């Protein structure tokens, strides 16, 4: 043993550090136990979350099934309402007839009406040879896309030329040179991209321009026919609407083909829409000489012209809402 050396302070410091380590170890053990308990809680929460998800899926399935049932019930109610409406309309017709109500004459076609309908139909056929609004819009879009690419190409090419001028006349170490170099590289890439786009869209744009020029020329040449047809269509609808309004005012018994799709009387709501649709149906019957007493639009047209087919489809779709 070495004499004269006092180890007391060192031992006390070592004991103090040992105590700190033991305290930290104890705290660590407590934290580990707490973490274990938390992990257990997380596991429990995970199980609970799975149960909640299972419940949510089950409830969603029940909601889907309920939605299907409700939709089916609504469809059944709608069918029942339609059947009831048909019976009410039939009763109303019988009551009107029993009360001596006059029969509305919506089928007699005046000679003037035939001329108006013919002029309107001629205009419609003429318009079929022209571009539609959608086609014209598409052509204009192609032209604008090409013009936009050309404009951007020219703008960036001008920037490239100006940047090249600065690069050739400025010191490489100057800030102006560095800025011009950046603009040169960026604008050249964009100019090349827009040039490629302009070249790619050039043919389509030229074809679009040609189509629009031809369409404008055709419209100008056929303007008298189109204008006369539009005017005739408006006049025909006016006289037909007047005929229908007189029948409604007189509480006349409307024909079966009318009642089956539009009812025996004008509705209290959406009356204006009802009148316009009824007038269109009458105009269709006059134009294509439909005399069917059961079907408002007669048989479905078979390859008798684009306008008639479209008009029939539009009216048939509109009548379903009534």
PDB file of C-alpha atoms in Angstrom:
ATOM      1  CA  UNK A   1       0.000   0.000   0.000  1.00  0.00           C
ATOM      2  CA  UNK A   2       1.357   3.369  -0.873  1.00  0.00           C
ATOM      3  CA  UNK A   3       1.704   5.558   2.186  1.00  0.00           C
ATOM      4  CA  UNK A   4       0.736   9.231   2.317  1.00  0.00           C
ATOM      5  CA  UNK A   5      -2.006   9.032  -0.387  1.00  0.00           C
ATOM      6  CA  UNK A   6      -5.601   9.946   0.602  1.00  0.00           C
ATOM      7  CA  UNK A   7      -8.130   8.041  -1.606  1.00  0.00           C
ATOM      8  CA  UNK A   8     -11.102   9.290   0.326  1.00  0.00           C
ATOM      9  CA  UNK A   9     -12.242  12.057  -2.106  1.00  0.00           C
ATOM     10  CA  UNK A  10     -11.847   9.782  -5.130  1.00  0.00           C
ATOM     11  CA  UNK A  11     -13.831   7.036  -3.470  1.00  0.00           C
ATOM     12  CA  UNK A  12     -16.576   9.489  -2.513  1.00  0.00           C
ATOM     13  CA  UNK A  13     -16.761  10.822  -6.098  1.00  0.00           C
ATOM     14  CA  UNK A  14     -16.885   7.244  -7.428  1.00  0.00           C
ATOM     15  CA  UNK A  15     -19.627   6.386  -4.968  1.00  0.00           C
ATOM     16  CA  UNK A  16     -21.513   9.503  -6.031  1.00  0.00           C
ATOM     17  CA  UNK A  17     -21.243   8.594  -9.717  1.00  0.00           C
ATOM     18  CA  UNK A  18     -22.244   5.015  -8.950  1.00  0.00           C
ATOM     19  CA  UNK A  19     -25.323   6.349  -7.182  1.00  0.00           C
ATOM     20  CA  UNK A  20     -26.176   8.512 -10.211  1.00  0.00           C
ATOM     21  CA  UNK A  21     -25.796   5.533 -12.537  1.00  0.00           C
ATOM     22  CA  UNK A  22     -27.984   3.389 -10.302  1.00  0.00           C
ATOM     23  CA  UNK A  23     -30.589   6.185 -10.193  1.00  0.00           C
ATOM     24  CA  UNK A  24     -30.539   6.503 -13.974  1.00  0.00           C
ATOM     25  CA  UNK A  25     -30.794   2.736 -14.342  1.00  0.00           C
ATOM     26  CA  UNK A  26     -33.786   2.743 -12.012  1.00  0.00           C
ATOM     27  CA  UNK A  27     -35.391   5.544 -14.006  1.00  0.00           C
ATOM     28  CA  UNK A  28     -34.689   3.653 -17.211  1.00  0.00           C
ATOM     29  CA  UNK A  29     -36.339   0.568 -15.777  1.00  0.00           C
ATOM     30  CA  UNK A  30     -39.375   2.658 -14.838  1.00  0.00           C
ATOM     31  CA  UNK A  31     -39.516   4.125 -18.351  1.00  0.00           C
ATOM     32  CA  UNK A  32     -39.212   0.651 -19.867  1.00  0.00           C
ATOM     33  CA  UNK A  33     -42.109  -0.567 -17.731  1.00  0.00           C
ATOM     34  CA  UNK A  34     -44.127   2.514 -18.699  1.00  0.00           C
ATOM     35  CA  UNK A  35     -43.300   1.931 -22.367  1.00  0.00           C
ATOM     36  CA  UNK A  36     -44.380  -1.691 -22.077  1.00  0.00           C
ATOM     37  CA  UNK A  37     -47.686  -0.557 -20.618  1.00  0.00           C
ATOM     38  CA  UNK A  38     -48.058   1.981 -23.434  1.00  0.00           C
ATOM     39  CA  UNK A  39     -47.286  -0.664 -26.016  1.00  0.00           C
ATOM     40  CA  UNK A  40     -50.008  -2.731 -24.452  1.00  0.00           C
ATOM     41  CA  UNK A  41     -52.355   0.228 -24.740  1.00  0.00           C
ATOM     42  CA  UNK A  42     -51.383   0.649 -28.396  1.00  0.00           C
ATOM     43  CA  UNK A  43     -52.121  -2.992 -29.034  1.00  0.00           C
ATOM     44  CA  UNK A  44     -55.497  -2.544 -27.381  1.00  0.00           C
ATOM     45  CA  UNK A  45     -56.140   0.568 -29.431  1.00  0.00           C
ATOM     46  CA  UNK A  46     -55.139  -1.305 -32.588  1.00  0.00           C
ATOM     47  CA  UNK A  47     -57.644  -4.025 -31.813  1.00  0.00           C
ATOM     48  CA  UNK A  48     -60.295  -1.409 -31.099  1.00  0.00           C
ATOM     49  CA  UNK A  49     -59.481   0.374 -34.362  1.00  0.00           C
ATOM     50  CA  UNK A  50     -59.867  -2.884 -36.276  1.00  0.00           C
ATOM     51  CA  UNK A  51     -63.236  -3.445 -34.615  1.00  0.00           C
ATOM     52  CA  UNK A  52     -64.314   0.085 -35.539  1.00  0.00           C
ATOM     53  CA  UNK A  53     -63.241  -0.457 -39.145  1.00  0.00           C
ATOM     54  CA  UNK A  54     -65.140  -3.732 -39.275  1.00  0.00           C
ATOM     55  CA  UNK A  55     -68.219  -1.964 -37.902  1.00  0.00           C
ATOM     56  CA  UNK A  56     -67.806   0.833 -40.442  1.00  0.00           C
ATOM     57  CA  UNK A  57     -67.610  -1.680 -43.302  1.00  0.00           C
ATOM     58  CA  UNK A  58     -70.642  -3.510 -42.001  1.00  0.00           C
ATOM     59  CA  UNK A  59     -72.607  -0.256 -41.641  1.00  0.00           C
ATOM     60  CA  UNK A  60     -71.563   0.826 -45.134  1.00  0.00           C
ATOM     61  CA  UNK A  61     -72.807  -2.471 -46.498  1.00  0.00           C
ATOM     62  CA  UNK A  62     -76.108  -1.982 -44.717  1.00  0.00           C
ATOM     63  CA  UNK A  63     -76.345   1.571 -46.077  1.00  0.00           C
ATOM     64  CA  UNK A  64     -75.667   0.335 -49.618  1.00  0.00           C
ATOM     65  CA  UNK A  65     -78.364  -2.286 -49.238  1.00  0.00           C
ATOM     66  CA  UNK A  66     -80.756   0.308 -47.805  1.00  0.00           C
ATOM     67  CA  UNK A  67     -79.954   2.702 -50.646  1.00  0.00           C
ATOM     68  CA  UNK A  68     -80.758  -0.017 -53.160  1.00  0.00           C
ATOM     69  CA  UNK A  69     -84.046  -0.756 -51.402  1.00  0.00           C
ATOM     70  CA  UNK A  70     -84.948   2.941 -51.261  1.00  0.00           C
ATOM     71  CA  UNK A  71     -84.168   3.407 -54.952  1.00  0.00           C
ATOM     72  CA  UNK A  72     -86.334   0.412 -55.777  1.00  0.00           C
ATOM     73  CA  UNK A  73     -89.157   1.780 -53.639  1.00  0.00           C
ATOM     74  CA  UNK A  74     -88.850   5.186 -55.317  1.00  0.00           C
ATOM     75  CA  UNK A  75     -89.026   3.564 -58.738  1.00  0.00           C
ATOM     76  CA  UNK A  76     -92.137   1.651 -57.670  1.00  0.00           C
ATOM     77  CA  UNK A  77     -93.737   4.827 -56.346  1.00  0.00           C
ATOM     78  CA  UNK A  78     -92.929   6.677 -59.549  1.00  0.00           C
ATOM     79  CA  UNK A  79     -94.548   3.914 -61.587  1.00  0.00           C
ATOM     80  CA  UNK A  80     -97.589   3.994 -59.336  1.00  0.00           C
ATOM     81  CA  UNK A  81     -97.803   7.772 -59.667  1.00  0.00           C
ATOM     82  CA  UNK A  82     -97.606   7.497 -63.445  1.00  0.00           C
ATOM     83  CA  UNK A  83    -100.387   4.909 -63.499  1.00  0.00           C
ATOM     84  CA  UNK A  84    -102.511   7.041 -61.176  1.00  0.00           C
ATOM     85  CA  UNK A  85    -101.826  10.127 -63.281  1.00  0.00           C
ATOM     86  CA  UNK A  86    -102.914   8.249 -66.382  1.00  0.00           C
ATOM     87  CA  UNK A  87    -106.168   7.217 -64.727  1.00  0.00           C
ATOM     88  CA  UNK A  88    -106.820  10.769 -63.533  1.00  0.00           C
ATOM     89  CA  UNK A  89    -106.194  12.085 -67.012  1.00  0.00           C
ATOM     90  CA  UNK A  90    -108.576   9.523 -68.424  1.00  0.00           C
ATOM     91  CA  UNK A  91    -111.249  10.534 -65.926  1.00  0.00           C
ATOM     92  CA  UNK A  92    -110.677  14.185 -66.716  1.00  0.00           C
ATOM     93  CA  UNK A  93    -111.116  13.443 -70.376  1.00  0.00           C
ATOM     94  CA  UNK A  94    -114.389  11.609 -69.716  1.00  0.00           C
ATOM     95  CA  UNK A  95    -115.620  14.469 -67.535  1.00  0.00           C
ATOM     96  CA  UNK A  96    -114.775  17.028 -70.194  1.00  0.00           C
ATOM     97  CA  UNK A  97    -116.497  14.982 -72.865  1.00  0.00           C
ATOM     98  CA  UNK A  98    -119.533  14.394 -70.668  1.00  0.00           C
ATOM     99  CA  UNK A  99    -119.727  18.099 -69.945  1.00  0.00           C
ATOM    100  CA  UNK A 100    -119.941  18.895 -73.624  1.00  0.00           C
ATOM    101  CA  UNK A 101    -116.402  20.237 -73.937  1.00  0.00           C
ATOM    102  CA  UNK A 102    -115.441  20.814 -77.583  1.00  0.00           C
ATOM    103  CA  UNK A 103    -112.689  18.729 -79.160  1.00  0.00           C
ATOM    104  CA  UNK A 104    -109.487  20.672 -79.731  1.00  0.00           C
ATOM    105  CA  UNK A 105    -108.416  20.646 -83.355  1.00  0.00           C
ATOM    106  CA  UNK A 106    -104.654  20.304 -83.273  1.00  0.00           C
ATOM    107  CA  UNK A 107    -104.404  18.084 -86.334  1.00  0.00           C
ATOM    108  CA  UNK A 108    -105.840  20.217 -89.109  1.00  0.00           C
ATOM    109  CA  UNK A 109    -102.898  21.682 -90.993  1.00  0.00           C
ATOM    110  CA  UNK A 110    -103.467  24.924 -92.842  1.00  0.00           C
ATOM    111  CA  UNK A 111    -101.838  25.297 -96.295  1.00  0.00           C
ATOM    112  CA  UNK A 112     -99.754  28.210 -95.023  1.00  0.00           C
ATOM    113  CA  UNK A 113     -98.397  26.035 -92.253  1.00  0.00           C
ATOM    114  CA  UNK A 114     -97.161  23.517 -94.806  1.00  0.00           C
ATOM    115  CA  UNK A 115     -95.262  26.253 -96.669  1.00  0.00           C
ATOM    116  CA  UNK A 116     -93.726  27.492 -93.433  1.00  0.00           C
ATOM    117  CA  UNK A 117     -92.725  23.984 -92.395  1.00  0.00           C
ATOM    118  CA  UNK A 118     -91.202  23.297 -95.812  1.00  0.00           C
ATOM    119  CA  UNK A 119     -89.122  26.483 -95.694  1.00  0.00           C
ATOM    120  CA  UNK A 120     -87.952  25.648 -92.173  1.00  0.00           C
ATOM    121  CA  UNK A 121     -87.070  22.081 -93.178  1.00  0.00           C
ATOM    122  CA  UNK A 122     -85.149  23.307 -96.224  1.00  0.00           C
ATOM    123  CA  UNK A 123     -83.130  25.619 -94.008  1.00  0.00           C
ATOM    124  CA  UNK A 124     -82.445  22.778 -91.585  1.00  0.00           C
ATOM    125  CA  UNK A 125     -81.191  20.544 -94.406  1.00  0.00           C
ATOM    126  CA  UNK A 126     -79.062  23.382 -95.733  1.00  0.00           C
ATOM    127  CA  UNK A 127     -77.569  23.938 -92.288  1.00  0.00           C
ATOM    128  CA  UNK A 128     -76.575  20.266 -92.115  1.00  0.00           C
ATOM    129  CA  UNK A 129     -74.004  20.980 -94.825  1.00  0.00           C
ATOM    130  CA  UNK A 130     -72.395  23.699 -92.729  1.00  0.00           C
ATOM    131  CA  UNK A 131     -70.026  23.422 -89.815  1.00  0.00           C
ATOM    132  CA  UNK A 132     -71.620  23.113 -86.410  1.00  0.00           C
ATOM    133  CA  UNK A 133     -70.737  25.507 -83.596  1.00  0.00           C
ATOM    134  CA  UNK A 134     -68.640  22.771 -81.991  1.00  0.00           C
ATOM    135  CA  UNK A 135     -66.734  22.136 -85.214  1.00  0.00           C
ATOM    136  CA  UNK A 136     -66.064  25.842 -85.687  1.00  0.00           C
ATOM    137  CA  UNK A 137     -64.834  26.117 -82.099  1.00  0.00           C
ATOM    138  CA  UNK A 138     -62.477  23.166 -82.605  1.00  0.00           C
ATOM    139  CA  UNK A 139     -61.075  24.709 -85.795  1.00  0.00           C
ATOM    140  CA  UNK A 140     -60.515  28.028 -84.031  1.00  0.00           C
ATOM    141  CA  UNK A 141     -58.746  26.238 -81.179  1.00  0.00           C
ATOM    142  CA  UNK A 142     -56.319  24.588 -83.625  1.00  0.00           C
ATOM    143  CA  UNK A 143     -55.570  27.924 -85.268  1.00  0.00           C
ATOM    144  CA  UNK A 144     -55.007  29.671 -81.938  1.00  0.00           C
ATOM    145  CA  UNK A 145     -52.732  26.894 -80.693  1.00  0.00           C
ATOM    146  CA  UNK A 146     -50.539  27.254 -83.786  1.00  0.00           C
ATOM    147  CA  UNK A 147     -50.512  31.052 -83.630  1.00  0.00           C
ATOM    148  CA  UNK A 148     -49.599  30.969 -79.944  1.00  0.00           C
ATOM    149  CA  UNK A 149     -46.665  28.633 -80.632  1.00  0.00           C
ATOM    150  CA  UNK A 150     -45.450  30.858 -83.489  1.00  0.00           C
ATOM    151  CA  UNK A 151     -45.719  34.006 -81.356  1.00  0.00           C
ATOM    152  CA  UNK A 152     -43.765  32.487 -78.460  1.00  0.00           C
ATOM    153  CA  UNK A 153     -41.174  31.076 -80.869  1.00  0.00           C
ATOM    154  CA  UNK A 154     -40.594  34.506 -82.424  1.00  0.00           C
ATOM    155  CA  UNK A 155     -40.421  36.251 -79.050  1.00  0.00           C
ATOM    156  CA  UNK A 156     -37.807  33.873 -77.664  1.00  0.00           C
ATOM    157  CA  UNK A 157     -35.836  33.863 -80.911  1.00  0.00           C
ATOM    158  CA  UNK A 158     -35.644  37.657 -80.635  1.00  0.00           C
ATOM    159  CA  UNK A 159     -34.367  37.251 -77.081  1.00  0.00           C
ATOM    160  CA  UNK A 160     -31.730  34.788 -78.304  1.00  0.00           C
ATOM    161  CA  UNK A 161     -30.531  37.207 -80.977  1.00  0.00           C
ATOM    162  CA  UNK A 162     -30.277  40.083 -78.500  1.00  0.00           C
ATOM    163  CA  UNK A 163     -28.459  37.896 -75.969  1.00  0.00           C
ATOM    164  CA  UNK A 164     -26.017  36.779 -78.669  1.00  0.00           C
ATOM    165  CA  UNK A 165     -25.299  40.418 -79.525  1.00  0.00           C
ATOM    166  CA  UNK A 166     -24.497  41.173 -75.879  1.00  0.00           C
ATOM    167  CA  UNK A 167     -22.295  38.084 -75.541  1.00  0.00           C
ATOM    168  CA  UNK A 168     -20.261  39.088 -78.577  1.00  0.00           C
ATOM    169  CA  UNK A 169     -19.652  42.625 -77.358  1.00  0.00           C
ATOM    170  CA  UNK A 170     -19.297  42.276 -73.585  1.00  0.00           C
ATOM    171  CA  UNK A 171     -16.536  41.039 -71.305  1.00  0.00           C
ATOM    172  CA  UNK A 172     -17.004  37.496 -70.068  1.00  0.00           C
ATOM    173  CA  UNK A 173     -16.419  38.534 -66.483  1.00  0.00           C
ATOM    174  CA  UNK A 174     -19.138  41.189 -66.406  1.00  0.00           C
ATOM    175  CA  UNK A 175     -22.560  40.697 -64.821  1.00  0.00           C
ATOM    176  CA  UNK A 176     -24.227  41.715 -68.089  1.00  0.00           C
ATOM    177  CA  UNK A 177     -22.436  38.883 -69.882  1.00  0.00           C
ATOM    178  CA  UNK A 178     -23.504  36.306 -67.312  1.00  0.00           C
ATOM    179  CA  UNK A 179     -27.126  37.473 -67.449  1.00  0.00           C
ATOM    180  CA  UNK A 180     -27.119  37.388 -71.239  1.00  0.00           C
ATOM    181  CA  UNK A 181     -25.643  33.888 -71.189  1.00  0.00           C
ATOM    182  CA  UNK A 182     -28.491  32.659 -68.974  1.00  0.00           C
ATOM    183  CA  UNK A 183     -31.113  34.318 -71.172  1.00  0.00           C
ATOM    184  CA  UNK A 184     -29.473  32.908 -74.287  1.00  0.00           C
ATOM    185  CA  UNK A 185     -29.605  29.323 -73.041  1.00  0.00           C
ATOM    186  CA  UNK A 186     -33.123  29.524 -71.568  1.00  0.00           C
ATOM    187  CA  UNK A 187     -34.697  31.321 -74.540  1.00  0.00           C
ATOM    188  CA  UNK A 188     -33.001  29.070 -77.068  1.00  0.00           C
ATOM    189  CA  UNK A 189     -34.494  25.989 -75.444  1.00  0.00           C
ATOM    190  CA  UNK A 190     -37.967  27.526 -75.341  1.00  0.00           C
ATOM    191  CA  UNK A 191     -37.641  28.827 -78.901  1.00  0.00           C
ATOM    192  CA  UNK A 192     -36.668  25.368 -80.143  1.00  0.00           C
ATOM    193  CA  UNK A 193     -39.598  23.798 -78.265  1.00  0.00           C
ATOM    194  CA  UNK A 194     -42.107  26.311 -79.635  1.00  0.00           C
ATOM    195  CA  UNK A 195     -40.668  25.968 -83.130  1.00  0.00           C
ATOM    196  CA  UNK A 196     -41.238  22.221 -82.983  1.00  0.00           C
ATOM    197  CA  UNK A 197     -44.773  22.769 -81.701  1.00  0.00           C
ATOM    198  CA  UNK A 198     -45.480  25.318 -84.440  1.00  0.00           C
ATOM    199  CA  UNK A 199     -44.244  22.927 -87.099  1.00  0.00           C
ATOM    200  CA  UNK A 200     -46.311  20.106 -85.636  1.00  0.00           C
ATOM    201  CA  UNK A 201     -49.547  22.124 -85.592  1.00  0.00           C
ATOM    202  CA  UNK A 202     -49.058  23.974 -88.885  1.00  0.00           C
ATOM    203  CA  UNK A 203     -50.887  21.487 -91.088  1.00  0.00           C
ATOM    204  CA  UNK A 204     -53.889  21.210 -88.756  1.00  0.00           C
ATOM    205  CA  UNK A 205     -54.103  24.989 -88.447  1.00  0.00           C
ATOM    206  CA  UNK A 206     -53.991  25.454 -92.209  1.00  0.00           C
ATOM    207  CA  UNK A 207     -56.709  22.843 -92.708  1.00  0.00           C
ATOM    208  CA  UNK A 208     -58.805  24.577 -90.055  1.00  0.00           C
ATOM    209  CA  UNK A 209     -58.404  27.941 -91.781  1.00  0.00           C
ATOM    210  CA  UNK A 210     -59.435  26.441 -95.102  1.00  0.00           C
ATOM    211  CA  UNK A 211     -62.498  24.801 -93.538  1.00  0.00           C
ATOM    212  CA  UNK A 212     -63.585  28.051 -91.873  1.00  0.00           C
ATOM    213  CA  UNK A 213     -63.118  30.069 -95.066  1.00  0.00           C
ATOM    214  CA  UNK A 214     -65.222  27.578 -97.010  1.00  0.00           C
ATOM    215  CA  UNK A 215     -67.867  27.568 -94.308  1.00  0.00           C
ATOM    216  CA  UNK A 216     -68.061  31.360 -94.275  1.00  0.00           C
ATOM    217  CA  UNK A 217     -68.461  31.397 -98.051  1.00  0.00           C
ATOM    218  CA  UNK A 218     -71.177  28.739 -97.886  1.00  0.00           C
ATOM    219  CA  UNK A 219     -73.010  30.619 -95.148  1.00  0.00           C
ATOM    220  CA  UNK A 220     -72.916  33.820 -97.160  1.00  0.00           C
ATOM    221  CA  UNK A 221     -74.230  32.062-100.260  1.00  0.00           C
ATOM    222  CA  UNK A 222     -76.985  30.274 -98.355  1.00  0.00           C
ATOM    223  CA  UNK A 223     -77.890  33.153 -96.065  1.00  0.00           C
ATOM    224  CA  UNK A 224     -81.200  33.915 -97.824  1.00  0.00           C
ATOM    225  CA  UNK A 225     -82.381  30.310 -97.431  1.00  0.00           C
ATOM    226  CA  UNK A 226     -81.240  30.125 -93.811  1.00  0.00           C
ATOM    227  CA  UNK A 227     -82.787  33.442 -92.848  1.00  0.00           C
ATOM    228  CA  UNK A 228     -86.061  32.616 -94.588  1.00  0.00           C
ATOM    229  CA  UNK A 229     -86.154  29.217 -92.885  1.00  0.00           C
ATOM    230  CA  UNK A 230     -85.491  30.635 -89.436  1.00  0.00           C
ATOM    231  CA  UNK A 231     -88.201  33.235 -89.955  1.00  0.00           C
ATOM    232  CA  UNK A 232     -90.642  30.554 -91.160  1.00  0.00           C
ATOM    233  CA  UNK A 233     -89.876  28.369 -88.143  1.00  0.00           C
ATOM    234  CA  UNK A 234     -90.591  31.205 -85.733  1.00  0.00           C
ATOM    235  CA  UNK A 235     -93.857  32.068 -87.526  1.00  0.00           C
ATOM    236  CA  UNK A 236     -94.965  28.422 -87.572  1.00  0.00           C
ATOM    237  CA  UNK A 237     -94.326  28.059 -83.842  1.00  0.00           C
ATOM    238  CA  UNK A 238     -96.240  31.279 -83.204  1.00  0.00           C
ATOM    239  CA  UNK A 239     -99.412  30.139 -85.013  1.00  0.00           C
ATOM    240  CA  UNK A 240     -99.235  26.671 -83.426  1.00  0.00           C
ATOM    241  CA  UNK A 241     -98.803  28.125 -79.972  1.00  0.00           C
ATOM    242  CA  UNK A 242    -101.798  30.382 -80.615  1.00  0.00           C
ATOM    243  CA  UNK A 243    -103.880  27.381 -81.683  1.00  0.00           C
ATOM    244  CA  UNK A 244    -102.947  25.507 -78.521  1.00  0.00           C
ATOM    245  CA  UNK A 245    -103.584  28.539 -76.300  1.00  0.00           C
ATOM    246  CA  UNK A 246    -107.082  28.893 -77.778  1.00  0.00           C
ATOM    247  CA  UNK A 247    -107.829  25.231 -77.061  1.00  0.00           C
ATOM    248  CA  UNK A 248    -106.675  25.580 -73.454  1.00  0.00           C
ATOM    249  CA  UNK A 249    -108.661  28.783 -73.001  1.00  0.00           C
ATOM    250  CA  UNK A 250    -111.817  27.081 -74.318  1.00  0.00           C
ATOM    251  CA  UNK A 251    -111.151  24.041 -72.088  1.00  0.00           C
ATOM    252  CA  UNK A 252    -111.299  21.917 -75.193  1.00  0.00           C
ATOM    253  CA  UNK A 253    -110.722  18.170 -75.103  1.00  0.00           C
ATOM    254  CA  UNK A 254    -107.139  17.668 -76.334  1.00  0.00           C
ATOM    255  CA  UNK A 255    -106.378  14.741 -78.691  1.00  0.00           C
ATOM    256  CA  UNK A 256    -105.164  11.428 -77.305  1.00  0.00           C
ATOM    257  CA  UNK A 257    -101.657  11.735 -78.799  1.00  0.00           C
ATOM    258  CA  UNK A 258    -101.257  14.998 -76.882  1.00  0.00           C
ATOM    259  CA  UNK A 259    -102.728  13.811 -73.586  1.00  0.00           C
ATOM    260  CA  UNK A 260    -100.588  10.680 -73.391  1.00  0.00           C
ATOM    261  CA  UNK A 261     -97.366  12.691 -73.235  1.00  0.00           C
ATOM    262  CA  UNK A 262     -98.326  16.151 -71.952  1.00  0.00           C
ATOM    263  CA  UNK A 263    -101.560  15.632 -70.052  1.00  0.00           C
ATOM    264  CA  UNK A 264    -105.058  17.048 -70.604  1.00  0.00           C
ATOM    265  CA  UNK A 265    -104.336  20.514 -69.192  1.00  0.00           C
ATOM    266  CA  UNK A 266    -101.424  22.865 -68.730  1.00  0.00           C
ATOM    267  CA  UNK A 267     -99.617  22.363 -65.381  1.00  0.00           C
ATOM    268  CA  UNK A 268     -99.726  25.018 -62.685  1.00  0.00           C
ATOM    269  CA  UNK A 269     -95.921  25.053 -62.531  1.00  0.00           C
ATOM    270  CA  UNK A 270     -93.441  25.250 -65.424  1.00  0.00           C
ATOM    271  CA  UNK A 271     -96.333  26.295 -67.657  1.00  0.00           C
ATOM    272  CA  UNK A 272     -94.080  28.223 -70.033  1.00  0.00           C
ATOM    273  CA  UNK A 273     -91.766  25.231 -70.493  1.00  0.00           C
ATOM    274  CA  UNK A 274     -94.792  22.997 -71.069  1.00  0.00           C
ATOM    275  CA  UNK A 275     -96.180  25.348 -73.736  1.00  0.00           C
ATOM    276  CA  UNK A 276     -92.858  25.543 -75.556  1.00  0.00           C
ATOM    277  CA  UNK A 277     -92.447  21.769 -75.620  1.00  0.00           C
ATOM    278  CA  UNK A 278     -96.036  21.236 -76.771  1.00  0.00           C
ATOM    279  CA  UNK A 279     -95.505  23.757 -79.567  1.00  0.00           C
ATOM    280  CA  UNK A 280     -92.349  21.951 -80.659  1.00  0.00           C
ATOM    281  CA  UNK A 281     -94.207  18.631 -80.767  1.00  0.00           C
ATOM    282  CA  UNK A 282     -96.930  20.184 -82.903  1.00  0.00           C
ATOM    283  CA  UNK A 283     -94.304  21.735 -85.210  1.00  0.00           C
ATOM    284  CA  UNK A 284     -92.638  18.332 -85.610  1.00  0.00           C
ATOM    285  CA  UNK A 285     -95.961  16.738 -86.557  1.00  0.00           C
ATOM    286  CA  UNK A 286     -96.689  19.453 -89.114  1.00  0.00           C
ATOM    287  CA  UNK A 287     -93.179  19.384 -90.590  1.00  0.00           C
ATOM    288  CA  UNK A 288     -93.073  15.629 -91.119  1.00  0.00           C
ATOM    289  CA  UNK A 289     -96.822  15.139 -91.667  1.00  0.00           C
ATOM    290  CA  UNK A 290     -97.293  12.904 -88.629  1.00  0.00           C
ATOM    291  CA  UNK A 291    -100.952  11.854 -88.277  1.00  0.00           C
ATOM    292  CA  UNK A 292    -100.627   9.059 -85.722  1.00  0.00           C
ATOM    293  CA  UNK A 293    -103.397   9.491 -83.119  1.00  0.00           C
ATOM    294  CA  UNK A 294    -101.634   7.447 -80.425  1.00  0.00           C
ATOM    295  CA  UNK A 295     -97.996   8.465 -80.729  1.00  0.00           C
ATOM    296  CA  UNK A 296     -97.222  12.153 -80.470  1.00  0.00           C
ATOM    297  CA  UNK A 297     -94.081  11.884 -82.590  1.00  0.00           C
ATOM    298  CA  UNK A 298     -95.210   8.945 -84.685  1.00  0.00           C
ATOM    299  CA  UNK A 299     -92.840   6.026 -85.391  1.00  0.00           C
ATOM    300  CA  UNK A 300     -89.153   6.535 -84.775  1.00  0.00           C
ATOM    301  CA  UNK A 301     -87.577   7.853 -88.004  1.00  0.00           C
ATOM    302  CA  UNK A 302     -85.277   5.494 -89.875  1.00  0.00           C
ATOM    303  CA  UNK A 303     -82.518   7.164 -91.916  1.00  0.00           C
ATOM    304  CA  UNK A 304     -84.744  10.016 -93.035  1.00  0.00           C
ATOM    305  CA  UNK A 305     -82.314  12.849 -92.401  1.00  0.00           C
ATOM    306  CA  UNK A 306     -80.024  14.010 -89.654  1.00  0.00           C
ATOM    307  CA  UNK A 307     -82.229  16.892 -88.528  1.00  0.00           C
ATOM    308  CA  UNK A 308     -85.383  14.794 -88.176  1.00  0.00           C
ATOM    309  CA  UNK A 309     -83.571  12.097 -86.218  1.00  0.00           C
ATOM    310  CA  UNK A 310     -81.997  14.632 -83.843  1.00  0.00           C
ATOM    311  CA  UNK A 311     -85.246  16.526 -83.415  1.00  0.00           C
ATOM    312  CA  UNK A 312     -87.119  13.310 -82.647  1.00  0.00           C
ATOM    313  CA  UNK A 313     -84.522  12.305 -80.053  1.00  0.00           C
ATOM    314  CA  UNK A 314     -84.569  15.729 -78.398  1.00  0.00           C
ATOM    315  CA  UNK A 315     -88.362  15.808 -78.160  1.00  0.00           C
ATOM    316  CA  UNK A 316     -88.620  12.207 -76.964  1.00  0.00           C
ATOM    317  CA  UNK A 317     -86.103  12.932 -74.194  1.00  0.00           C
ATOM    318  CA  UNK A 318     -87.902  16.123 -73.181  1.00  0.00           C
ATOM    319  CA  UNK A 319     -91.288  14.391 -73.083  1.00  0.00           C
ATOM    320  CA  UNK A 320     -89.985  11.773 -70.643  1.00  0.00           C
ATOM    321  CA  UNK A 321     -89.679  14.508 -68.028  1.00  0.00           C
ATOM    322  CA  UNK A 322     -93.428  15.126 -68.200  1.00  0.00           C
TER     323      UNK A 322
END
